[in-house]
Amino acid sequence: MDETHRGRITKDGIRIYEDADFAGMHAAGQVAAQILDEVGPLVVPGATTAEIDAFIERRVTELGTTSATIGYKGYKHASCISTNHVVCHGIPGAKIPGHKDDTLLDGDIINIDVTVIKDGWFGDSSRMYFVGQPKKFAERLVQVTHDCLMYGIEQVKPGNTFDDIARVIQEHAHKNRMSVVRDFCGHGLGRVFHAPPNVLHYVPHRRPGDAAPVLEEGMFFTIEPMINLGRPETKVLGDDWTAITKDKKLSAQFEHSIGVTARGCEIFTLSPGNIYFPTY
Ligand code: MF3
Ligand code: CO
Ligand code: CO
């Protein structure tokens, strides 16, 4: 990497990390991904989101990391678990909207989102899981959402812009008659949890002079599209965390933490167990 570019902050406020920093992000990302691998067998009908979160909290510690979410803006849990029409930030142990308590039921789809800190580096990733047997339309939503994330990641290389990522995500969702959530976005991360830029998953209206930032080697950020079967609008419940779709139709999300390399990107949160489930 060009010496003059080390440790720089771009005009958009995005930190350019150094070559050596990729190892720290890889190590943190791999712990988050390993926990997401391990949690799969726990996601069965009758399991509660409280017990899944307790497992995650224990593994975060056992693997020599700390939870980035416990204590974050008053949040008290090691994961977010978002069921069916919950878009994101579902609270483990809380009553699942539409259910009688926090017990998962056959046919539910859930997102589990884990962020750990290892040696000061943040690893943030989420995946979808099927509880028992999914409905065909739910399975399709989950597959399309995963494809949206991976198409977005394919655009990550120096010289492309953040709008290139957003465009392919939006196009794939719309081609499948699904919508892209606009109220939440991905984010820069590294030695902090949430940093510039906001990584949008839709292409915003742009005025002259408001171009999307250009991707540069050394940028670290998440891509975490939330895709809905119905309308994109969301609302946050009275607990101030749980975001649901206004029309109560299903929502899905996947998230990877990535770093821009000279020729493309490194995905820090790839599954160490090579778990290709549901079909990814
Ligand atoms: N991991 C989430 C993200 O992708 C943030 C969760 S913040 C919490 O950015 F407090 F809700 F856990
Ligand atoms: Co994130
Ligand atoms: Co996350």
mmCIF file of C-alpha atoms and ligand atoms in Angstrom:
data_model
loop_
_atom_site.group_PDB
_atom_site.id
_atom_site.type_symbol
_atom_site.label_atom_id
_atom_site.label_comp_id
_atom_site.label_asym_id
_atom_site.label_seq_id
_atom_site.Cartn_x
_atom_site.Cartn_y
_atom_site.Cartn_z
ATOM 1 C CA MET A 1 0.000 0.000 0.000
ATOM 2 C CA ASP A 2 1.170 3.529 -0.793
ATOM 3 C CA GLU A 3 2.784 5.002 2.351
ATOM 4 C CA THR A 4 1.024 8.333 1.940
ATOM 5 C CA HIS A 5 -2.383 6.640 2.215
ATOM 6 C CA ARG A 6 -1.773 4.946 5.589
ATOM 7 C CA GLY A 7 -4.029 5.942 8.455
ATOM 8 C CA ARG A 8 -5.765 8.516 6.283
ATOM 9 C CA ILE A 9 -9.366 9.662 6.728
ATOM 10 C CA THR A 10 -11.113 10.348 3.409
ATOM 11 C CA LYS A 11 -13.165 13.495 2.739
ATOM 12 C CA ASP A 12 -16.224 11.363 3.536
ATOM 13 C CA GLY A 13 -14.801 10.592 6.989
ATOM 14 C CA ILE A 14 -13.880 6.991 6.152
ATOM 15 C CA ARG A 15 -10.744 5.593 7.804
ATOM 16 C CA ILE A 16 -8.206 3.862 5.579
ATOM 17 C CA TYR A 17 -6.714 0.983 7.571
ATOM 18 C CA GLU A 18 -3.299 -0.564 7.090
ATOM 19 C CA ASP A 19 -2.333 -3.943 5.643
ATOM 20 C CA ALA A 20 -1.516 -5.287 9.127
ATOM 21 C CA ASP A 21 -5.018 -4.393 10.372
ATOM 22 C CA PHE A 22 -6.651 -7.012 8.126
ATOM 23 C CA ALA A 23 -5.369 -9.772 10.432
ATOM 24 C CA GLY A 24 -7.097 -8.256 13.454
ATOM 25 C CA MET A 25 -10.388 -7.916 11.573
ATOM 26 C CA HIS A 26 -10.073 -11.450 10.235
ATOM 27 C CA ALA A 27 -9.560 -12.857 13.738
ATOM 28 C CA ALA A 28 -12.542 -10.945 15.151
ATOM 29 C CA GLY A 29 -14.752 -11.786 12.188
ATOM 30 C CA GLN A 30 -13.911 -15.468 12.434
ATOM 31 C CA VAL A 31 -15.083 -15.616 16.051
ATOM 32 C CA ALA A 32 -18.439 -14.045 15.143
ATOM 33 C CA ALA A 33 -18.756 -16.451 12.212
ATOM 34 C CA GLN A 34 -17.797 -19.478 14.312
ATOM 35 C CA ILE A 35 -20.504 -18.629 16.826
ATOM 36 C CA LEU A 36 -23.019 -18.304 13.996
ATOM 37 C CA ASP A 37 -21.884 -21.759 12.802
ATOM 38 C CA GLU A 38 -22.284 -23.259 16.270
ATOM 39 C CA VAL A 39 -25.713 -21.818 16.944
ATOM 40 C CA GLY A 40 -27.353 -23.554 13.988
ATOM 41 C CA PRO A 41 -28.278 -26.810 15.770
ATOM 42 C CA LEU A 42 -29.924 -24.825 18.590
ATOM 43 C CA VAL A 43 -32.456 -23.274 16.232
ATOM 44 C CA VAL A 44 -35.316 -25.763 16.503
ATOM 45 C CA PRO A 45 -39.047 -25.515 17.236
ATOM 46 C CA GLY A 46 -39.534 -25.057 20.996
ATOM 47 C CA ALA A 47 -36.195 -23.326 21.570
ATOM 48 C CA THR A 48 -36.363 -19.868 23.117
ATOM 49 C CA THR A 49 -34.457 -16.831 21.953
ATOM 50 C CA ALA A 50 -33.287 -16.358 25.571
ATOM 51 C CA GLU A 51 -31.508 -19.713 25.592
ATOM 52 C CA ILE A 52 -29.925 -19.098 22.167
ATOM 53 C CA ASP A 53 -28.599 -15.734 23.395
ATOM 54 C CA ALA A 54 -27.287 -17.325 26.605
ATOM 55 C CA PHE A 55 -25.315 -19.818 24.490
ATOM 56 C CA ILE A 56 -23.931 -16.976 22.366
ATOM 57 C CA GLU A 57 -22.938 -14.936 25.416
ATOM 58 C CA ARG A 58 -21.087 -17.931 26.868
ATOM 59 C CA ARG A 59 -19.243 -18.686 23.606
ATOM 60 C CA VAL A 60 -18.237 -15.032 23.145
ATOM 61 C CA THR A 61 -16.383 -15.267 26.450
ATOM 62 C CA GLU A 62 -15.004 -18.777 25.958
ATOM 63 C CA LEU A 63 -13.505 -17.732 22.626
ATOM 64 C CA GLY A 64 -11.589 -14.899 24.282
ATOM 65 C CA THR A 65 -13.719 -12.040 23.008
ATOM 66 C CA THR A 66 -16.195 -9.559 24.448
ATOM 67 C CA SER A 67 -19.669 -8.714 23.225
ATOM 68 C CA ALA A 68 -19.932 -5.414 21.378
ATOM 69 C CA THR A 69 -23.678 -5.230 21.957
ATOM 70 C CA ILE A 70 -23.866 -5.733 25.761
ATOM 71 C CA GLY A 71 -23.853 -2.196 27.127
ATOM 72 C CA TYR A 72 -24.134 -0.617 23.680
ATOM 73 C CA LYS A 73 -26.644 2.266 24.034
ATOM 74 C CA GLY A 74 -28.184 0.376 26.946
ATOM 75 C CA TYR A 75 -28.636 -2.894 25.024
ATOM 76 C CA LYS A 76 -28.240 -5.889 27.348
ATOM 77 C CA HIS A 77 -27.729 -8.939 25.102
ATOM 78 C CA ALA A 78 -24.969 -10.675 23.162
ATOM 79 C CA SER A 79 -27.111 -10.994 20.037
ATOM 80 C CA CYS A 80 -30.111 -9.617 18.215
ATOM 81 C CA ILE A 81 -32.622 -12.291 17.212
ATOM 82 C CA SER A 82 -35.202 -11.091 14.706
ATOM 83 C CA THR A 83 -38.110 -13.392 13.893
ATOM 84 C CA ASN A 84 -40.394 -13.334 10.814
ATOM 85 C CA HIS A 85 -41.621 -9.733 10.326
ATOM 86 C CA VAL A 86 -39.034 -8.352 12.757
ATOM 87 C CA VAL A 87 -36.596 -6.508 10.501
ATOM 88 C CA CYS A 88 -33.703 -6.155 12.964
ATOM 89 C CA HIS A 89 -32.741 -5.573 16.622
ATOM 90 C CA GLY A 90 -35.116 -8.229 17.968
ATOM 91 C CA ILE A 91 -34.436 -8.617 21.703
ATOM 92 C CA PRO A 92 -33.621 -12.146 22.932
ATOM 93 C CA GLY A 93 -35.982 -13.265 25.680
ATOM 94 C CA ALA A 94 -38.629 -10.707 24.781
ATOM 95 C CA LYS A 95 -42.042 -11.757 23.497
ATOM 96 C CA ILE A 96 -41.733 -12.357 19.759
ATOM 97 C CA PRO A 97 -44.237 -10.132 17.914
ATOM 98 C CA GLY A 98 -47.130 -12.382 16.870
ATOM 99 C CA HIS A 99 -46.085 -15.164 19.301
ATOM 100 C CA LYS A 100 -47.178 -15.662 22.913
ATOM 101 C CA ASP A 101 -43.617 -15.567 24.304
ATOM 102 C CA ASP A 102 -39.995 -15.996 23.132
ATOM 103 C CA THR A 103 -40.457 -19.597 21.957
ATOM 104 C CA LEU A 104 -39.604 -20.331 18.322
ATOM 105 C CA LEU A 105 -42.222 -22.197 16.301
ATOM 106 C CA ASP A 106 -42.044 -24.504 13.288
ATOM 107 C CA GLY A 107 -41.939 -22.423 10.105
ATOM 108 C CA ASP A 108 -40.401 -19.307 11.675
ATOM 109 C CA ILE A 109 -37.429 -17.672 9.978
ATOM 110 C CA ILE A 110 -34.956 -15.887 12.221
ATOM 111 C CA ASN A 111 -31.927 -13.661 11.872
ATOM 112 C CA ILE A 112 -29.181 -13.951 14.462
ATOM 113 C CA ASP A 113 -26.745 -11.015 14.585
ATOM 114 C CA VAL A 114 -23.546 -11.248 16.635
ATOM 115 C CA THR A 115 -20.823 -8.641 17.108
ATOM 116 C CA VAL A 116 -17.658 -9.420 19.069
ATOM 117 C CA ILE A 117 -14.565 -7.431 19.975
ATOM 118 C CA LYS A 118 -11.223 -9.217 19.774
ATOM 119 C CA ASP A 119 -8.032 -7.320 20.602
ATOM 120 C CA GLY A 120 -9.938 -4.085 19.924
ATOM 121 C CA TRP A 121 -11.250 -5.171 16.493
ATOM 122 C CA PHE A 122 -14.966 -5.558 15.771
ATOM 123 C CA GLY A 123 -16.452 -8.577 13.965
ATOM 124 C CA ASP A 124 -20.108 -8.131 12.994
ATOM 125 C CA SER A 125 -22.154 -10.722 11.112
ATOM 126 C CA SER A 126 -25.669 -12.088 10.849
ATOM 127 C CA ARG A 127 -27.374 -14.974 9.108
ATOM 128 C CA MET A 128 -30.846 -16.378 8.618
ATOM 129 C CA TYR A 129 -31.940 -19.719 10.087
ATOM 130 C CA PHE A 130 -35.048 -21.829 9.484
ATOM 131 C CA VAL A 131 -36.966 -23.104 12.485
ATOM 132 C CA GLY A 132 -38.183 -26.517 11.344
ATOM 133 C CA GLN A 133 -39.659 -26.493 7.851
ATOM 134 C CA PRO A 134 -39.941 -23.093 6.124
ATOM 135 C CA LYS A 135 -42.770 -22.055 3.807
ATOM 136 C CA LYS A 136 -41.749 -21.856 0.160
ATOM 137 C CA PHE A 137 -42.117 -18.048 0.038
ATOM 138 C CA ALA A 138 -40.019 -17.675 3.197
ATOM 139 C CA GLU A 139 -37.277 -19.859 1.757
ATOM 140 C CA ARG A 140 -37.302 -17.756 -1.418
ATOM 141 C CA LEU A 141 -36.987 -14.529 0.586
ATOM 142 C CA VAL A 142 -33.999 -15.915 2.494
ATOM 143 C CA GLN A 143 -32.256 -17.084 -0.684
ATOM 144 C CA VAL A 144 -32.851 -13.769 -2.485
ATOM 145 C CA THR A 145 -31.570 -11.836 0.549
ATOM 146 C CA HIS A 146 -28.381 -13.891 0.690
ATOM 147 C CA ASP A 147 -27.889 -13.419 -3.044
ATOM 148 C CA CYS A 148 -28.379 -9.652 -2.582
ATOM 149 C CA LEU A 149 -25.563 -9.591 0.002
ATOM 150 C CA MET A 150 -23.188 -11.624 -2.154
ATOM 151 C CA TYR A 151 -23.948 -9.587 -5.318
ATOM 152 C CA GLY A 152 -23.237 -6.470 -3.261
ATOM 153 C CA ILE A 153 -19.914 -7.928 -2.104
ATOM 154 C CA GLU A 154 -18.982 -8.732 -5.723
ATOM 155 C CA GLN A 155 -18.977 -4.981 -6.389
ATOM 156 C CA VAL A 156 -16.421 -4.274 -3.666
ATOM 157 C CA LYS A 157 -13.131 -3.245 -5.275
ATOM 158 C CA PRO A 158 -11.142 -0.013 -5.474
ATOM 159 C CA GLY A 159 -12.647 2.446 -7.949
ATOM 160 C CA ASN A 160 -16.239 1.273 -7.598
ATOM 161 C CA THR A 161 -18.567 3.356 -5.425
ATOM 162 C CA PHE A 162 -20.939 2.558 -2.585
ATOM 163 C CA ASP A 163 -23.780 3.172 -5.060
ATOM 164 C CA ASP A 164 -22.516 0.221 -7.141
ATOM 165 C CA ILE A 165 -23.068 -2.022 -4.103
ATOM 166 C CA ALA A 166 -26.517 -0.565 -3.480
ATOM 167 C CA ARG A 167 -27.558 -0.804 -7.124
ATOM 168 C CA VAL A 168 -27.044 -4.552 -7.514
ATOM 169 C CA ILE A 169 -28.772 -5.247 -4.195
ATOM 170 C CA GLN A 170 -31.760 -3.105 -5.143
ATOM 171 C CA GLU A 171 -31.977 -4.546 -8.653
ATOM 172 C CA HIS A 172 -31.933 -8.137 -7.433
ATOM 173 C CA ALA A 173 -34.584 -7.469 -4.791
ATOM 174 C CA HIS A 174 -36.863 -5.642 -7.221
ATOM 175 C CA LYS A 175 -36.407 -8.280 -9.930
ATOM 176 C CA ASN A 176 -37.839 -10.730 -7.398
ATOM 177 C CA ARG A 177 -40.671 -8.314 -6.479
ATOM 178 C CA MET A 178 -39.231 -7.747 -3.022
ATOM 179 C CA SER A 179 -38.333 -4.418 -1.384
ATOM 180 C CA VAL A 180 -35.213 -2.993 0.268
ATOM 181 C CA VAL A 181 -35.418 -1.531 3.788
ATOM 182 C CA ARG A 182 -34.301 2.119 3.768
ATOM 183 C CA ASP A 183 -34.446 2.873 7.491
ATOM 184 C CA PHE A 184 -31.340 0.834 8.448
ATOM 185 C CA CYS A 185 -27.994 0.472 6.732
ATOM 186 C CA GLY A 186 -24.537 -1.046 6.938
ATOM 187 C CA HIS A 187 -21.654 0.883 8.457
ATOM 188 C CA GLY A 188 -17.950 1.368 8.630
ATOM 189 C CA LEU A 189 -16.299 -0.592 11.439
ATOM 190 C CA GLY A 190 -12.830 -1.513 12.623
ATOM 191 C CA ARG A 191 -11.637 -0.347 16.014
ATOM 192 C CA VAL A 192 -15.160 1.083 16.455
ATOM 193 C CA PHE A 193 -18.579 -0.523 16.041
ATOM 194 C CA HIS A 194 -20.306 2.064 13.869
ATOM 195 C CA ALA A 195 -18.303 4.540 11.803
ATOM 196 C CA PRO A 196 -18.756 6.350 8.485
ATOM 197 C CA PRO A 197 -19.944 5.644 5.909
ATOM 198 C CA ASN A 198 -23.596 4.662 6.063
ATOM 199 C CA VAL A 199 -23.671 1.710 3.670
ATOM 200 C CA LEU A 200 -27.039 2.060 1.954
ATOM 201 C CA HIS A 201 -28.666 -0.947 0.317
ATOM 202 C CA TYR A 202 -30.711 1.203 -2.087
ATOM 203 C CA VAL A 203 -29.558 3.931 -4.469
ATOM 204 C CA PRO A 204 -30.557 7.287 -3.018
ATOM 205 C CA HIS A 205 -31.605 10.294 -5.043
ATOM 206 C CA ARG A 206 -28.388 12.248 -5.557
ATOM 207 C CA ARG A 207 -28.021 15.959 -6.194
ATOM 208 C CA PRO A 208 -25.015 17.330 -8.099
ATOM 209 C CA GLY A 209 -22.028 17.352 -5.743
ATOM 210 C CA ASP A 210 -23.424 14.517 -3.609
ATOM 211 C CA ALA A 211 -21.652 11.569 -5.227
ATOM 212 C CA ALA A 212 -21.337 8.248 -3.394
ATOM 213 C CA PRO A 213 -17.896 7.695 -1.827
ATOM 214 C CA VAL A 214 -15.401 5.769 -3.964
ATOM 215 C CA LEU A 215 -14.144 2.476 -2.521
ATOM 216 C CA GLU A 216 -10.487 2.456 -1.571
ATOM 217 C CA GLU A 217 -8.113 -0.253 -0.393
ATOM 218 C CA GLY A 218 -8.108 -0.364 3.419
ATOM 219 C CA MET A 219 -11.766 0.548 3.990
ATOM 220 C CA PHE A 220 -13.557 -1.756 6.455
ATOM 221 C CA PHE A 221 -17.371 -1.891 6.555
ATOM 222 C CA THR A 222 -20.429 -4.110 6.730
ATOM 223 C CA ILE A 223 -23.004 -4.868 4.090
ATOM 224 C CA GLU A 224 -26.247 -6.050 5.712
ATOM 225 C CA PRO A 225 -29.274 -5.775 3.434
ATOM 226 C CA MET A 226 -32.740 -6.197 4.932
ATOM 227 C CA ILE A 227 -35.159 -7.388 2.239
ATOM 228 C CA ASN A 228 -38.948 -7.494 2.647
ATOM 229 C CA LEU A 229 -41.631 -9.574 0.950
ATOM 230 C CA GLY A 230 -43.991 -6.577 1.136
ATOM 231 C CA ARG A 231 -43.417 -2.846 1.540
ATOM 232 C CA PRO A 232 -40.092 -1.387 2.757
ATOM 233 C CA GLU A 233 -41.507 0.709 5.612
ATOM 234 C CA THR A 234 -40.571 -0.201 9.178
ATOM 235 C CA LYS A 235 -41.506 0.929 12.654
ATOM 236 C CA VAL A 236 -39.762 0.559 15.999
ATOM 237 C CA LEU A 237 -41.802 -0.912 18.856
ATOM 238 C CA GLY A 238 -42.230 0.619 22.334
ATOM 239 C CA ASP A 239 -39.139 -1.225 23.621
ATOM 240 C CA ASP A 240 -37.153 1.253 21.452
ATOM 241 C CA TRP A 241 -35.242 -1.580 19.727
ATOM 242 C CA THR A 242 -37.441 -4.082 17.871
ATOM 243 C CA ALA A 243 -37.985 -2.924 14.285
ATOM 244 C CA ILE A 244 -40.834 -4.577 12.372
ATOM 245 C CA THR A 245 -42.305 -4.221 8.905
ATOM 246 C CA LYS A 246 -45.323 -1.902 8.954
ATOM 247 C CA ASP A 247 -47.293 -4.367 6.799
ATOM 248 C CA LYS A 248 -46.176 -7.312 8.994
ATOM 249 C CA LYS A 249 -44.885 -9.236 5.995
ATOM 250 C CA LEU A 250 -41.650 -11.221 6.302
ATOM 251 C CA SER A 251 -38.217 -9.605 6.357
ATOM 252 C CA ALA A 252 -34.786 -11.246 6.038
ATOM 253 C CA GLN A 253 -31.187 -10.079 6.483
ATOM 254 C CA PHE A 254 -27.605 -11.298 6.112
ATOM 255 C CA GLU A 255 -24.500 -9.380 7.148
ATOM 256 C CA HIS A 256 -20.775 -9.700 6.497
ATOM 257 C CA SER A 257 -17.855 -7.554 7.678
ATOM 258 C CA ILE A 258 -15.436 -6.942 4.815
ATOM 259 C CA GLY A 259 -12.257 -5.081 3.941
ATOM 260 C CA VAL A 260 -11.322 -3.607 0.562
ATOM 261 C CA THR A 261 -8.117 -5.110 -0.877
ATOM 262 C CA ALA A 262 -6.042 -4.009 -3.892
ATOM 263 C CA ARG A 263 -8.088 -6.165 -6.274
ATOM 264 C CA GLY A 264 -11.395 -6.790 -4.482
ATOM 265 C CA CYS A 265 -12.229 -7.546 -0.905
ATOM 266 C CA GLU A 266 -11.690 -9.922 1.988
ATOM 267 C CA ILE A 267 -14.797 -11.224 3.765
ATOM 268 C CA PHE A 268 -13.784 -11.359 7.422
ATOM 269 C CA THR A 269 -16.898 -13.244 8.570
ATOM 270 C CA LEU A 270 -16.981 -16.224 6.187
ATOM 271 C CA SER A 271 -18.125 -19.450 7.882
ATOM 272 C CA PRO A 272 -15.029 -21.258 9.281
ATOM 273 C CA GLY A 273 -17.007 -24.515 9.188
ATOM 274 C CA ASN A 274 -17.999 -23.934 5.573
ATOM 275 C CA ILE A 275 -21.609 -24.261 6.565
ATOM 276 C CA TYR A 276 -23.692 -23.929 3.456
ATOM 277 C CA PHE A 277 -27.124 -23.624 5.034
ATOM 278 C CA PRO A 278 -29.826 -22.957 3.917
ATOM 279 C CA THR A 279 -28.225 -22.894 0.445
ATOM 280 C CA TYR A 280 -25.399 -20.415 0.682
HETATM 281 N N1 MF3 B 1 -25.034 -5.855 15.000
HETATM 282 C C1 MF3 B 1 -25.930 -4.777 14.651
HETATM 283 C C2 MF3 B 1 -25.415 -4.200 13.368
HETATM 284 O O1 MF3 B 1 -25.344 -4.930 12.421
HETATM 285 C C3 MF3 B 1 -26.067 -3.748 15.700
HETATM 286 C C4 MF3 B 1 -26.763 -4.231 16.893
HETATM 287 S S1 MF3 B 1 -26.756 -3.000 18.072
HETATM 288 C C5 MF3 B 1 -27.644 -3.685 19.330
HETATM 289 O O2 MF3 B 1 -24.974 -3.084 13.255
HETATM 290 F F1 MF3 B 1 -27.465 -2.919 20.330
HETATM 291 F F2 MF3 B 1 -28.927 -3.752 18.938
HETATM 292 F F3 MF3 B 1 -27.233 -4.897 19.574
HETATM 293 CO CO CO B 2 -23.649 -4.237 11.396
HETATM 294 CO CO CO B 3 -24.754 -6.914 12.993
#
